[in-house]
Amino acid sequence: MEDSKKAQVIVIGNAKGGSGKSTTAMHLAVALMELGHTVATVDLDVRQGSLSRFIENRRAFAHRQSLELPIPEHTGLAPDSYGNKSAGRVEQERLGDLIARLGPVMDVIVIDTPGSDTMLSRVGHTWADVLVTPLNDSFLDLDVLARIDGETLHIAGPSQYAEMIWDQRKKRVQLGLPAIDWIVMRNRLSNLNARNKHVMADILGDLSGRIGFRLAPGFGERVVFRELFLKGLTVMDLGSVAGESRLTLSHVAARQEVRALVAALNVLPPVVLPSNVPPLATVLATE
Ligand SMILES: Nc1ncnc2c1ncn2[C@@H]1O[C@H](COP(=O)(O)OP(=O)(O)O)[C@@H](O)[C@H]1O
Ligand SMILES: [Mg+2]
């Protein structure tokens, strides 16, 4: 199946809710379609269903306004049974079948995941060619990547999520698949707290070298990233849709942020792990 799969699978993941996964998924999907790519979207968080509702809203808005909006081919995939962490086989099969169907005919498959460690989320992560992790710009959210000592701000050890990704990467190395290209982007960046921002940047820079992710330019804290949800529109649609033609400076900046993220998806080759991958804790412990 890998032979016939041409689609690049982009998984949006972070073990925390509210970090901007669904927002990033919507904006990436629309921005990639705007560039002429065929895009399928998969919602693995049907309980919240943000991405699914966004696409429904988009379809309804296009219908009401008789507009030809680019709309991704969307599938919501429910877990086999809520809370059953031992299952996984059914989920693996369902997602495998879906990707086998979409892979040969799509350029990109964007997979949105829930903000919790469910079997379905793990299964989703195994398919990632690219993993995009939006991270709220706060110390509270850094612990998705690593445990940070509050006194010294030193890295105290890996987080559960980073361990999970590390395991997936090992699996891919063993299966002879290309490494996951892991991209971390800061979300909801504000102009305030300039000092914290620099400390965050330092810690992230340090972590990126150790854990093996790339840092991409993030999104600012902007109303426009959420106000268009009910219409199923993104900042990428503004200007081309009737009634949504007025572009403010913040809109233009937001659009540039989305374009910069899209550009970051393909610029650098992914980090290559050695075939005898050491435990993540060992990597983080070396000075
Ligand atoms: N850059 C941003 N600026 C302003 N609001 C944002 C931004 N990113 C996300 N949000 C808002 O934050 C909330 C959580 O975002 P969401 O994409 O649903 O996160 P997740 O999917 O990780 O749970 C939503 O209300 C969303 O509109
Ligand atoms: Mg979500």
PDB file of N, CA, C and O in Angstrom, residues 209-235:
ATOM      1  N   GLY A 209      16.586  20.310  19.496  1.00  0.00           N
ATOM      2  CA  GLY A 209      17.784  19.555  19.130  1.00  0.00           C
ATOM      3  C   GLY A 209      17.810  18.181  19.772  1.00  0.00           C
ATOM      4  O   GLY A 209      18.226  17.204  19.161  1.00  0.00           O
ATOM      5  N   ARG A 210      17.320  18.099  21.004  1.00  0.00           N
ATOM      6  CA  ARG A 210      17.404  16.826  21.722  1.00  0.00           C
ATOM      7  C   ARG A 210      16.323  15.838  21.306  1.00  0.00           C
ATOM      8  O   ARG A 210      16.574  14.659  21.107  1.00  0.00           O
ATOM      9  N   ILE A 211      15.080  16.331  21.232  1.00  0.00           N
ATOM     10  CA  ILE A 211      13.981  15.414  20.926  1.00  0.00           C
ATOM     11  C   ILE A 211      13.863  15.208  19.425  1.00  0.00           C
ATOM     12  O   ILE A 211      13.320  14.210  18.972  1.00  0.00           O
ATOM     13  N   GLY A 212      14.371  16.165  18.648  1.00  0.00           N
ATOM     14  CA  GLY A 212      14.316  16.002  17.199  1.00  0.00           C
ATOM     15  C   GLY A 212      13.039  16.534  16.579  1.00  0.00           C
ATOM     16  O   GLY A 212      12.374  15.838  15.817  1.00  0.00           O
ATOM     17  N   PHE A 213      12.666  17.765  16.928  1.00  0.00           N
ATOM     18  CA  PHE A 213      11.577  18.396  16.177  1.00  0.00           C
ATOM     19  C   PHE A 213      12.088  19.695  15.589  1.00  0.00           C
ATOM     20  O   PHE A 213      13.142  20.199  15.985  1.00  0.00           O
ATOM     21  N   ARG A 214      11.361  20.197  14.610  1.00  0.00           N
ATOM     22  CA  ARG A 214      11.694  21.498  14.049  1.00  0.00           C
ATOM     23  C   ARG A 214      10.704  22.509  14.595  1.00  0.00           C
ATOM     24  O   ARG A 214       9.556  22.173  14.829  1.00  0.00           O
ATOM     25  N   LEU A 215      11.175  23.727  14.770  1.00  0.00           N
ATOM     26  CA  LEU A 215      10.275  24.789  15.210  1.00  0.00           C
ATOM     27  C   LEU A 215       9.800  25.564  13.991  1.00  0.00           C
ATOM     28  O   LEU A 215      10.611  26.030  13.194  1.00  0.00           O
ATOM     29  N   ALA A 216       8.483  25.671  13.846  1.00  0.00           N
ATOM     30  CA  ALA A 216       7.950  26.443  12.725  1.00  0.00           C
ATOM     31  C   ALA A 216       7.378  27.748  13.263  1.00  0.00           C
ATOM     32  O   ALA A 216       7.022  27.831  14.439  1.00  0.00           O
ATOM     33  N   PRO A 217       7.261  28.743  12.405  1.00  0.00           N
ATOM     34  CA  PRO A 217       6.640  29.989  12.856  1.00  0.00           C
ATOM     35  C   PRO A 217       5.206  29.704  13.293  1.00  0.00           C
ATOM     36  O   PRO A 217       4.525  28.881  12.677  1.00  0.00           O
ATOM     37  N   GLY A 218       4.747  30.340  14.343  1.00  0.00           N
ATOM     38  CA  GLY A 218       3.421  30.019  14.878  1.00  0.00           C
ATOM     39  C   GLY A 218       2.357  31.044  14.504  1.00  0.00           C
ATOM     40  O   GLY A 218       2.566  31.898  13.645  1.00  0.00           O
ATOM     41  N   PHE A 219       1.208  30.933  15.145  1.00  0.00           N
ATOM     42  CA  PHE A 219       0.093  31.861  14.935  1.00  0.00           C
ATOM     43  C   PHE A 219       0.005  32.807  16.128  1.00  0.00           C
ATOM     44  O   PHE A 219       0.172  32.388  17.267  1.00  0.00           O
ATOM     45  N   GLY A 220      -0.303  34.055  15.853  1.00  0.00           N
ATOM     46  CA  GLY A 220      -0.537  35.007  16.935  1.00  0.00           C
ATOM     47  C   GLY A 220      -1.909  34.793  17.556  1.00  0.00           C
ATOM     48  O   GLY A 220      -2.749  34.085  17.000  1.00  0.00           O
ATOM     49  N   GLU A 221      -2.123  35.406  18.698  1.00  0.00           N
ATOM     50  CA  GLU A 221      -3.458  35.414  19.314  1.00  0.00           C
ATOM     51  C   GLU A 221      -4.301  36.413  18.525  1.00  0.00           C
ATOM     52  O   GLU A 221      -4.092  37.624  18.617  1.00  0.00           O
ATOM     53  N   ARG A 222      -5.215  35.911  17.714  1.00  0.00           N
ATOM     54  CA  ARG A 222      -6.003  36.788  16.846  1.00  0.00           C
ATOM     55  C   ARG A 222      -7.451  36.311  16.773  1.00  0.00           C
ATOM     56  O   ARG A 222      -7.703  35.129  16.550  1.00  0.00           O
ATOM     57  N   VAL A 223      -8.345  37.276  16.902  1.00  0.00           N
ATOM     58  CA  VAL A 223      -9.783  36.968  16.839  1.00  0.00           C
ATOM     59  C   VAL A 223     -10.130  36.270  15.524  1.00  0.00           C
ATOM     60  O   VAL A 223     -10.963  35.365  15.477  1.00  0.00           O
ATOM     61  N   VAL A 224      -9.459  36.658  14.467  1.00  0.00           N
ATOM     62  CA  VAL A 224      -9.824  36.140  13.141  1.00  0.00           C
ATOM     63  C   VAL A 224      -9.621  34.625  13.041  1.00  0.00           C
ATOM     64  O   VAL A 224     -10.263  33.964  12.231  1.00  0.00           O
ATOM     65  N   PHE A 225      -8.779  34.050  13.907  1.00  0.00           N
ATOM     66  CA  PHE A 225      -8.586  32.606  13.860  1.00  0.00           C
ATOM     67  C   PHE A 225      -9.807  31.857  14.384  1.00  0.00           C
ATOM     68  O   PHE A 225      -9.919  30.659  14.222  1.00  0.00           O
ATOM     69  N   ARG A 226     -10.711  32.579  15.101  1.00  0.00           N
ATOM     70  CA  ARG A 226     -11.898  31.864  15.587  1.00  0.00           C
ATOM     71  C   ARG A 226     -13.226  32.423  15.126  1.00  0.00           C
ATOM     72  O   ARG A 226     -14.233  31.733  15.135  1.00  0.00           O
ATOM     73  N   GLU A 227     -13.246  33.678  14.669  1.00  0.00           N
ATOM     74  CA  GLU A 227     -14.551  34.303  14.433  1.00  0.00           C
ATOM     75  C   GLU A 227     -15.268  33.769  13.193  1.00  0.00           C
ATOM     76  O   GLU A 227     -16.462  33.964  13.038  1.00  0.00           O
ATOM     77  N   LEU A 228     -14.537  33.093  12.310  1.00  0.00           N
ATOM     78  CA  LEU A 228     -15.155  32.654  11.055  1.00  0.00           C
ATOM     79  C   LEU A 228     -15.659  31.212  11.106  1.00  0.00           C
ATOM     80  O   LEU A 228     -16.182  30.695  10.122  1.00  0.00           O
ATOM     81  N   PHE A 229     -15.498  30.569  12.270  1.00  0.00           N
ATOM     82  CA  PHE A 229     -15.833  29.149  12.418  1.00  0.00           C
ATOM     83  C   PHE A 229     -17.268  28.820  11.997  1.00  0.00           C
ATOM     84  O   PHE A 229     -17.515  27.848  11.281  1.00  0.00           O
ATOM     85  N   LEU A 230     -18.227  29.650  12.425  1.00  0.00           N
ATOM     86  CA  LEU A 230     -19.639  29.334  12.157  1.00  0.00           C
ATOM     87  C   LEU A 230     -19.976  29.392  10.675  1.00  0.00           C
ATOM     88  O   LEU A 230     -20.924  28.769  10.218  1.00  0.00           O
ATOM     89  N   LYS A 231     -19.177  30.131   9.938  1.00  0.00           N
ATOM     90  CA  LYS A 231     -19.382  30.157   8.482  1.00  0.00           C
ATOM     91  C   LYS A 231     -18.535  29.106   7.786  1.00  0.00           C
ATOM     92  O   LYS A 231     -18.601  28.939   6.570  1.00  0.00           O
ATOM     93  N   GLY A 232     -17.687  28.441   8.568  1.00  0.00           N
ATOM     94  CA  GLY A 232     -16.802  27.444   7.967  1.00  0.00           C
ATOM     95  C   GLY A 232     -15.732  28.084   7.100  1.00  0.00           C
ATOM     96  O   GLY A 232     -15.234  27.487   6.145  1.00  0.00           O
ATOM     97  N   LEU A 233     -15.396  29.327   7.438  1.00  0.00           N
ATOM     98  CA  LEU A 233     -14.373  30.030   6.649  1.00  0.00           C
ATOM     99  C   LEU A 233     -13.082  30.143   7.450  1.00  0.00           C
ATOM    100  O   LEU A 233     -13.078  30.025   8.678  1.00  0.00           O
ATOM    101  N   THR A 234     -11.994  30.365   6.741  1.00  0.00           N
ATOM    102  CA  THR A 234     -10.728  30.644   7.406  1.00  0.00           C
ATOM    103  C   THR A 234     -10.223  31.984   6.895  1.00  0.00           C
ATOM    104  O   THR A 234     -10.770  32.544   5.940  1.00  0.00           O
ATOM    105  N   VAL A 235      -9.165  32.426   7.506  1.00  0.00           N
ATOM    106  CA  VAL A 235      -8.563  33.688   7.099  1.00  0.00           C
ATOM    107  C   VAL A 235      -8.078  33.613   5.638  1.00  0.00           C
ATOM    108  O   VAL A 235      -7.984  34.625   4.953  1.00  0.00           O
TER     109      VAL A 235
END
